[in-house]
XYZ file of C-alpha atoms in Angstrom:
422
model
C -18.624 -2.965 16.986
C -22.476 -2.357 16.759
C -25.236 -5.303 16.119
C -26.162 -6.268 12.799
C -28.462 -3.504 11.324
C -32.229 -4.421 10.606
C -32.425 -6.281 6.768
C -33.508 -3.538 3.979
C -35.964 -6.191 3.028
C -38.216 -5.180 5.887
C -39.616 -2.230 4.064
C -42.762 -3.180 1.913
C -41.998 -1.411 -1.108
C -38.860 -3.314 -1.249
C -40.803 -6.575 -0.548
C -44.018 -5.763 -3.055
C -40.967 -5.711 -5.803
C -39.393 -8.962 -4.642
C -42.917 -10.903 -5.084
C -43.947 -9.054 -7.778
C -40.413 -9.966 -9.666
C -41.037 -13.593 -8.469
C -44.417 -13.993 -9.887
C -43.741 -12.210 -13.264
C -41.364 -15.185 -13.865
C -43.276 -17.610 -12.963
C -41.764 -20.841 -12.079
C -38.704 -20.402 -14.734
C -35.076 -21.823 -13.013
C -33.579 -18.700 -14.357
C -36.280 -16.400 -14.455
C -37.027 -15.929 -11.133
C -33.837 -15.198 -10.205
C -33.224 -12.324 -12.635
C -36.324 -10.986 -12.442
C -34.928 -11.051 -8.035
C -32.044 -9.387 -9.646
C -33.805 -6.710 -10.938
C -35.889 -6.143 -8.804
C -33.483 -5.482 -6.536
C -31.188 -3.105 -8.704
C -33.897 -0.773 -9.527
C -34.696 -0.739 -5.358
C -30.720 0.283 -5.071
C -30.788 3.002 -7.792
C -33.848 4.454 -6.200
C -32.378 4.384 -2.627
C -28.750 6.014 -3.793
C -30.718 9.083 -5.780
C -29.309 12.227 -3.535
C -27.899 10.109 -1.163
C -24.644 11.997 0.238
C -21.459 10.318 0.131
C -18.432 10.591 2.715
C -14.961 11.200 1.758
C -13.581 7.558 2.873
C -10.887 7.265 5.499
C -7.578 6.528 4.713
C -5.764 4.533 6.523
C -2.403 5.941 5.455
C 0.681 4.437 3.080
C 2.789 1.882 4.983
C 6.656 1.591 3.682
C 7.568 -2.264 4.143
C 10.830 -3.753 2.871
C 10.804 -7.487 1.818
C 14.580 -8.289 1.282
C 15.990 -6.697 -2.431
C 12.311 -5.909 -2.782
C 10.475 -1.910 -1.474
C 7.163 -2.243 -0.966
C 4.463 0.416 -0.581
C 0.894 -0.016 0.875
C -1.606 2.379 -0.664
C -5.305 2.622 1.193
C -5.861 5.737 -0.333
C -6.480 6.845 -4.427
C -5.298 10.345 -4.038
C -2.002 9.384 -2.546
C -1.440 6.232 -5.255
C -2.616 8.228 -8.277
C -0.077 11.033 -7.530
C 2.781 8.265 -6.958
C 1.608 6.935 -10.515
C 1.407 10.191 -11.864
C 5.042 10.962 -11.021
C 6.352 7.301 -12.171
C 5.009 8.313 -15.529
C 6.541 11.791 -15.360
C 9.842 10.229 -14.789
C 9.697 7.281 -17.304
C 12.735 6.995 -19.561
C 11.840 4.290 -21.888
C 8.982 2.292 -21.560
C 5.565 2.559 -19.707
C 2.934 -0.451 -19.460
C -0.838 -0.398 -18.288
C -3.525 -1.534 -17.749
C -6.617 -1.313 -15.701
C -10.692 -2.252 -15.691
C -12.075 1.070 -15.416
C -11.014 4.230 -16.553
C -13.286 7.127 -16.253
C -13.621 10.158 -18.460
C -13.230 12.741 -15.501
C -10.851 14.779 -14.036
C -8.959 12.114 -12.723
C -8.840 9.908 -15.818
C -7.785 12.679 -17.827
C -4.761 13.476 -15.851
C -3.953 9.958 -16.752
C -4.296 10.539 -20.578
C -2.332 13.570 -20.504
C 1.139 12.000 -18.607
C 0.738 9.531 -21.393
C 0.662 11.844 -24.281
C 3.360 13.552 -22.458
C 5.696 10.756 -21.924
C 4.769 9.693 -25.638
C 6.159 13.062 -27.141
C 9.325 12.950 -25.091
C 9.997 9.386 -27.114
C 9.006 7.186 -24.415
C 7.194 3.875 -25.878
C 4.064 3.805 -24.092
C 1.321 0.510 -24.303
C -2.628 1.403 -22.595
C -4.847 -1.830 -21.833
C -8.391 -1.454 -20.831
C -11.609 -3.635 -20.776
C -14.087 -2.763 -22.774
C -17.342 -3.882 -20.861
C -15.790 -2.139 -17.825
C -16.113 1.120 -20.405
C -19.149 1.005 -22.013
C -20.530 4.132 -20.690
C -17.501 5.784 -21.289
C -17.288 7.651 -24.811
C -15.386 6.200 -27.519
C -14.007 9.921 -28.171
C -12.029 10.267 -24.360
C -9.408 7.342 -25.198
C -9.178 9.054 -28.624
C -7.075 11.752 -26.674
C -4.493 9.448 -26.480
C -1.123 10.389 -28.551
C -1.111 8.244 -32.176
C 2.287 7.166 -31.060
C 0.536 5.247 -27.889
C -0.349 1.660 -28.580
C -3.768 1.403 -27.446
C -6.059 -2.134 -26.848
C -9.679 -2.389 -25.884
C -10.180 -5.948 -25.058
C -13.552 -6.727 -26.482
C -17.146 -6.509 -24.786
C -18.441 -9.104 -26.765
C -16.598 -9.536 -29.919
C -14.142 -12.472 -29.044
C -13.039 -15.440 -31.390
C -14.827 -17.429 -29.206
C -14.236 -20.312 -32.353
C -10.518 -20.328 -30.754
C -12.164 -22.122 -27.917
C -14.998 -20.371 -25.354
C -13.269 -21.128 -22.253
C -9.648 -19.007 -23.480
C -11.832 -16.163 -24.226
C -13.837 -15.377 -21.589
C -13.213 -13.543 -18.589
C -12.717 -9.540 -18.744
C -9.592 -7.708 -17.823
C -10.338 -6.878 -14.274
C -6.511 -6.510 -13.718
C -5.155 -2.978 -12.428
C -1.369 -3.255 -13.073
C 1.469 -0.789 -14.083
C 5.360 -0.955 -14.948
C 7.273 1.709 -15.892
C 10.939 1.514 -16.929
C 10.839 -2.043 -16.499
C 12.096 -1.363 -12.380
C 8.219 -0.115 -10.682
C 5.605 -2.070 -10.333
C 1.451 -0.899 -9.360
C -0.959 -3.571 -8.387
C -4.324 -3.525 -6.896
C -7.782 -2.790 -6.369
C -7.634 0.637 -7.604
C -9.439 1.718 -10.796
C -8.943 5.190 -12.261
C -11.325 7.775 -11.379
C -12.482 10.616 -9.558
C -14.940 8.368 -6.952
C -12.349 6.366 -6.391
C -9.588 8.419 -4.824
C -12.024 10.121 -2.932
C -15.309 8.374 -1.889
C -13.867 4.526 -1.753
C -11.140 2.748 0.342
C -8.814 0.624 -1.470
C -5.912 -1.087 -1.618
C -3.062 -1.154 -4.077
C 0.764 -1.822 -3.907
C 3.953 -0.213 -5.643
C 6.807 -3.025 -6.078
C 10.445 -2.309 -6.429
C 12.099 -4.944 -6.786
C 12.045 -8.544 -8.576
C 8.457 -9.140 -8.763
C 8.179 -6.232 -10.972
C 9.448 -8.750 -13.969
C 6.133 -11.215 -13.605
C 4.079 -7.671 -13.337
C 5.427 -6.903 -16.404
C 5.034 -10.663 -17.625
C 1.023 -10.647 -16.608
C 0.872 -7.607 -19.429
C 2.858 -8.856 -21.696
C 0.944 -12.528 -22.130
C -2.423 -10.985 -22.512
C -1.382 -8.355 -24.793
C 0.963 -11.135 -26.848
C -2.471 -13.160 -26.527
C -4.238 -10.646 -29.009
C -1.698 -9.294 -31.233
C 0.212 -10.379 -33.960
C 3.722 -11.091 -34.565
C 5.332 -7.764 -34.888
C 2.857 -6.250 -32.808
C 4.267 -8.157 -29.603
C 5.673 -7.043 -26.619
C 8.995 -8.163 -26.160
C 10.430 -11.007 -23.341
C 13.137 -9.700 -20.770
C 15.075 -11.980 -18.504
C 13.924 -11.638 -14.819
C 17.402 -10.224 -12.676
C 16.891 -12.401 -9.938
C 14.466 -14.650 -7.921
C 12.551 -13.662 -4.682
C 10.524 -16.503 -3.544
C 8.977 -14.286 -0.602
C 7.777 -11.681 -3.303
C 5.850 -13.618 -6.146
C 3.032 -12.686 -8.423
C 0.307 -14.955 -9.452
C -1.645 -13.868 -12.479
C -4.714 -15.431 -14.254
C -4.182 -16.061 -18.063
C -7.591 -17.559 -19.494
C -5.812 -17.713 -22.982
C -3.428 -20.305 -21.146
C -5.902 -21.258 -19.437
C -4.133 -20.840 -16.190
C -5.891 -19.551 -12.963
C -3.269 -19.293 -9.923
C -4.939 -17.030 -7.708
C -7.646 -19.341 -6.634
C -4.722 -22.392 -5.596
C -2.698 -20.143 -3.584
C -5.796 -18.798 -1.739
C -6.620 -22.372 -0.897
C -2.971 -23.717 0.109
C -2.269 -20.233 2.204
C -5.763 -21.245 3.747
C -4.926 -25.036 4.535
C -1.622 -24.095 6.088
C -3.318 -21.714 8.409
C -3.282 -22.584 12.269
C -3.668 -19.207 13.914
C -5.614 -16.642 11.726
C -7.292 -15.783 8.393
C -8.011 -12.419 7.516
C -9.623 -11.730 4.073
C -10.869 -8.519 2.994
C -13.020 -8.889 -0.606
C -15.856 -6.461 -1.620
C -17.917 -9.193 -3.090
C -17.878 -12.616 -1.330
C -19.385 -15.403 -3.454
C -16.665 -18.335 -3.138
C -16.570 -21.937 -4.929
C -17.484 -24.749 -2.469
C -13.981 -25.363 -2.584
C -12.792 -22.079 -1.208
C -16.205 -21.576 1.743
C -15.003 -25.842 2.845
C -11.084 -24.620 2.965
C -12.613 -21.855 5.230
C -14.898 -23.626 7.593
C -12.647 -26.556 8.029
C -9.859 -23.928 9.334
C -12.322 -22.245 11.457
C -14.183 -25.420 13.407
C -10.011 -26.363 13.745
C -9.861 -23.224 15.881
C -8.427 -20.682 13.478
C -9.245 -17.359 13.811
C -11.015 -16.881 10.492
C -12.693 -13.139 9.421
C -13.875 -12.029 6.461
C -14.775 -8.312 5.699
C -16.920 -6.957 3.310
C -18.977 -3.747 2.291
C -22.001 -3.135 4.316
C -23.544 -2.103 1.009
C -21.060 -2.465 -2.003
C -21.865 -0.691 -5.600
C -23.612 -4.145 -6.585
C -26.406 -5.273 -4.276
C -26.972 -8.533 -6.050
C -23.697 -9.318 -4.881
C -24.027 -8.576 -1.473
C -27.273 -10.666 -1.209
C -25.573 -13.431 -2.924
C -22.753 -12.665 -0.495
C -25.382 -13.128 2.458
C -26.712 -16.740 1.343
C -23.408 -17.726 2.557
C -23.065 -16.426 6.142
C -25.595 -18.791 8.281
C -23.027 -21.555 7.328
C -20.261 -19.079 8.150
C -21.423 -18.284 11.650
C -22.229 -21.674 12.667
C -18.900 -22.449 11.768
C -16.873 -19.692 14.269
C -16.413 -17.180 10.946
C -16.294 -13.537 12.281
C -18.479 -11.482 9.422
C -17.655 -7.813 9.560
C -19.175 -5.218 7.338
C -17.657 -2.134 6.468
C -19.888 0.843 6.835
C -17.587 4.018 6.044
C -18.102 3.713 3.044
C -17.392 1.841 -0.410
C -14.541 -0.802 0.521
C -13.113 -2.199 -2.557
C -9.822 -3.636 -1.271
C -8.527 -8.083 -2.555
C -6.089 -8.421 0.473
C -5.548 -11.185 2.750
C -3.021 -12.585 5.473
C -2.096 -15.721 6.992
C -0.989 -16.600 10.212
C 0.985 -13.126 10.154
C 3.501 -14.216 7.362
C 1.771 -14.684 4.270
C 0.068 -11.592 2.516
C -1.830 -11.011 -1.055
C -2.590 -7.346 -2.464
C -4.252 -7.864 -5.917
C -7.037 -7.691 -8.125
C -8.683 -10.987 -7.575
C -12.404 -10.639 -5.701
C -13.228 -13.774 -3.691
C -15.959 -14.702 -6.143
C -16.135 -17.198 -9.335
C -15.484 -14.480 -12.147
C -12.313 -13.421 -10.344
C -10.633 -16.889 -9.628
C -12.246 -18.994 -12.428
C -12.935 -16.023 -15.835
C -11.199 -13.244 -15.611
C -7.851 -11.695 -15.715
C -6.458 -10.751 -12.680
C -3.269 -10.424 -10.922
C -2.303 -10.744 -7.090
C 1.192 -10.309 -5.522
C 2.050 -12.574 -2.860
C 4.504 -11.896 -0.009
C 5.628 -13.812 2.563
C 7.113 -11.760 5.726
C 6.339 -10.745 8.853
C 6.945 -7.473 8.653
C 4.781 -6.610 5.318
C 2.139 -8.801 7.187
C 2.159 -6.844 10.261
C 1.389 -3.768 8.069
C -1.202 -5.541 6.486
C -3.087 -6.660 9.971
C -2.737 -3.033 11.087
C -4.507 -1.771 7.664
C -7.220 -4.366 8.629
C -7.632 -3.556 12.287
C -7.892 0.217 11.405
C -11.052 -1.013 8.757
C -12.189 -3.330 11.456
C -12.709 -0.668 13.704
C -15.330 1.155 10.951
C -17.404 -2.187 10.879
C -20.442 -3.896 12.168
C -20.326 -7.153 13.623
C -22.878 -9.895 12.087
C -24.486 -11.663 15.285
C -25.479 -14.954 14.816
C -28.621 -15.125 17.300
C -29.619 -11.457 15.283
C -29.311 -13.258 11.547
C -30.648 -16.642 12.376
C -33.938 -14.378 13.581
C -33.738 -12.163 9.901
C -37.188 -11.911 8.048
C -38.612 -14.784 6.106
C -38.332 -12.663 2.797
C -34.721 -11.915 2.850
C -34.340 -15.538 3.584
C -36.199 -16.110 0.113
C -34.400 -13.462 -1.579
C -30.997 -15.482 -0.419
C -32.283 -18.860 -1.888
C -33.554 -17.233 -5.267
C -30.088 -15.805 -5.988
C -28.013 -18.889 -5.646
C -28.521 -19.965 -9.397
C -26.642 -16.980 -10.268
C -23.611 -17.720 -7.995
C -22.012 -19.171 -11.012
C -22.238 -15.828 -13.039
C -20.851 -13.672 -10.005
């Protein structure tokens, strides 16, 4: 793996726009850093104009059993949007989803049209999506759907936030499907044409027990915001797997699991950590959990984008990784391209594929759902997946960042009052 490469901040324009941003907002706590903020978004829009994109590599689709469950690994969008594709094709009676993003392309209308076609062969069919995920997408592309499919937006803004503020906030970052009550899709994967093409992702298909809490993370949030009548009905779960669980975030409950088994998997760990999140921003709660297992001797590395789609992110991202270092964290920054994947394994046994970033929207706001697996076998899978991304990363040095220039430094330290928000 190469050396660290030389901060963007170096160039002047970028800098002139920095200490412009700075001074405009004078002296103002939260001024300064969203004027930073801005500054730097309208550097990364400028930057990305013609820039040419790379198809991203694709690690492949890994088959791993778990006892009465089948498990499929997904690391690329083509291959999982087909599998989706044909799960709706085949549904007999009832098909649930949901997902962040859904884009009014190609790809997102092949999605709209298995709906309407599952709808007219009697199928009962229920569509989720967020609406701030979709506010550049017209109103008039989810009016394609069939009348007979039950469609919610959850609100951008417009929440009964008189309920109480904490049970409705958070947006529905969760990427889920079920389909006839037996398949199960969970991941990183949004729907569009970018992202089976130009990002690399992760997502899993379930067969098998854990389907039933899949299918219980839709239900509660659609049950959340619709009346009696308009509810989805309970099923009994067949069985219990403890080595294939889901844990899903329900702010209306106000219950946030993903975060707790993050930090238990992490205090159990005496060997290795491997995390792979595209935007890094933990609690002090989650960074301590990590540098305590590291200076114990665990081998503890976290992978990121070199660049992600949000740069305030990844230089929020970077205010953490002097500490990191210090402590024996291997950094590594994906450079192939756009890496969007919420995995992570312990010690080779425990695993997560989800929706959750490693940042405070994901494990404290939003809705999100992760499945959890503990075996050896799905883990192995899992380290190979991250070995293969490893291999497409830079290394972050330690002696190289310590020596990084004074104004990306400043750029770090005017962005931490908007850890909270990211």
């Amino acid at each position: 793996m190469s050396p660290l490469p030389a901060s963007p901040l170096h160039h002047n324009p970028v800098r002139r726009i920095v200490r412009g941003a700075a001074l405009a907002a004078g002296a103002g706590l939260v001024g300064v850093p969203m004027a930073v903020a801005a500054g730097l978004t309208g550097v990364d829009m400028v930057k990305r104009r013609g820039r040419r994109r790379r198809p991203a590599h694709n690690p492949g689709v890994f088959d791993a059993p778990v006892k009465d469950s089948h498990l499929r690994i997904f690391t690329s969008g083509e291959d999982l949007y087909e599998e989706m594709l044909s799960a709706i094709d085949s549904a007999e009676r009832i098909v649930k989803f949901e997902t962040y993003i859904w884009k009014a392309d190609p790809t997102g209308q092949r999605f709209i049209e298995a709906f309407n076609r599952a709808a007219a062969r009697g199928v009962e069919v229920y569509v989720s999506y967020d609406g701030f995920g979709n506010l550049v997408v017209p109103r008039a592309f989810y009016r394609q759907l069939d009348p007979r499919i039950r469609v919610f937006r959850l609100p951008a803004f417009a929440r009964p936030f008189w309920r109480g503020p904490v049970r409705n906030t958070g947006f529905n970052h969760s990427k889920i499907m079920v389909v006839d009550d037996e398949i199960g899709f969970v991941g990183g994967f949004n729907i569009g044409d970018d992202y089976a093409t130009f990002w690399r992702d992760t997502h899993v298909c379930e067969r098998g027990p854990a389907v039933w809490a899949l299918d219980q993370s839709i239900s509660i949030k659609w049950n959340a915001h619709h009346r009696e009548g308009e509810q989805m009905s309970w099923r009994p779960p067949e069985s219990w797997d403890p080595r294939v669980t889901v844990s899903a975030n329900q702010p209306p409950l106000l219950v946030y699991p993903i975060r707790l088994t993050y930090l238990e998997a992490i205090q159990r760990a005496q060997h290795r950590i491997f995390i792979n999140t595209p935007y890094f921003i933990p609690d002090q709660q989650v960074l301590q959990a990590l540098l305590h297992a590291a200076r114990r001797g665990v081998d503890v590395q976290v992978m990121v984008p070199q660049d992600s789609n949000h740069i305030v992110a990844d230089w929020a991202s970077r205010g953490f990784y002097a500490e990191m270092l210090e402590a024996g964290i291997t950094i590594l920054l994906y450079k192939a391209s756009m890496i969007h994947a919420k995995t992570a394994t312990v010690d080779g046994i425990w695993s997560t594929v989800g929706t959750a970033n490693i940042d405070r929207l994901s494990l404290g706001f939003n809705y999100e759902s992760n499945v959890v697996v503990v075996d050896r076998d799905f883990a192995a899978r899992m380290e190979e997946i991250f070995a293969i991304d490893a291999e497409r990363s830079e290394r972050v040095e330690s002696p190289r960042w310590q020596d990084r220039h004074g104004v990306a430094r400043m750029v770090e330290r005017l962005l931490v009052p908007l850890r909270p928000l990211l």
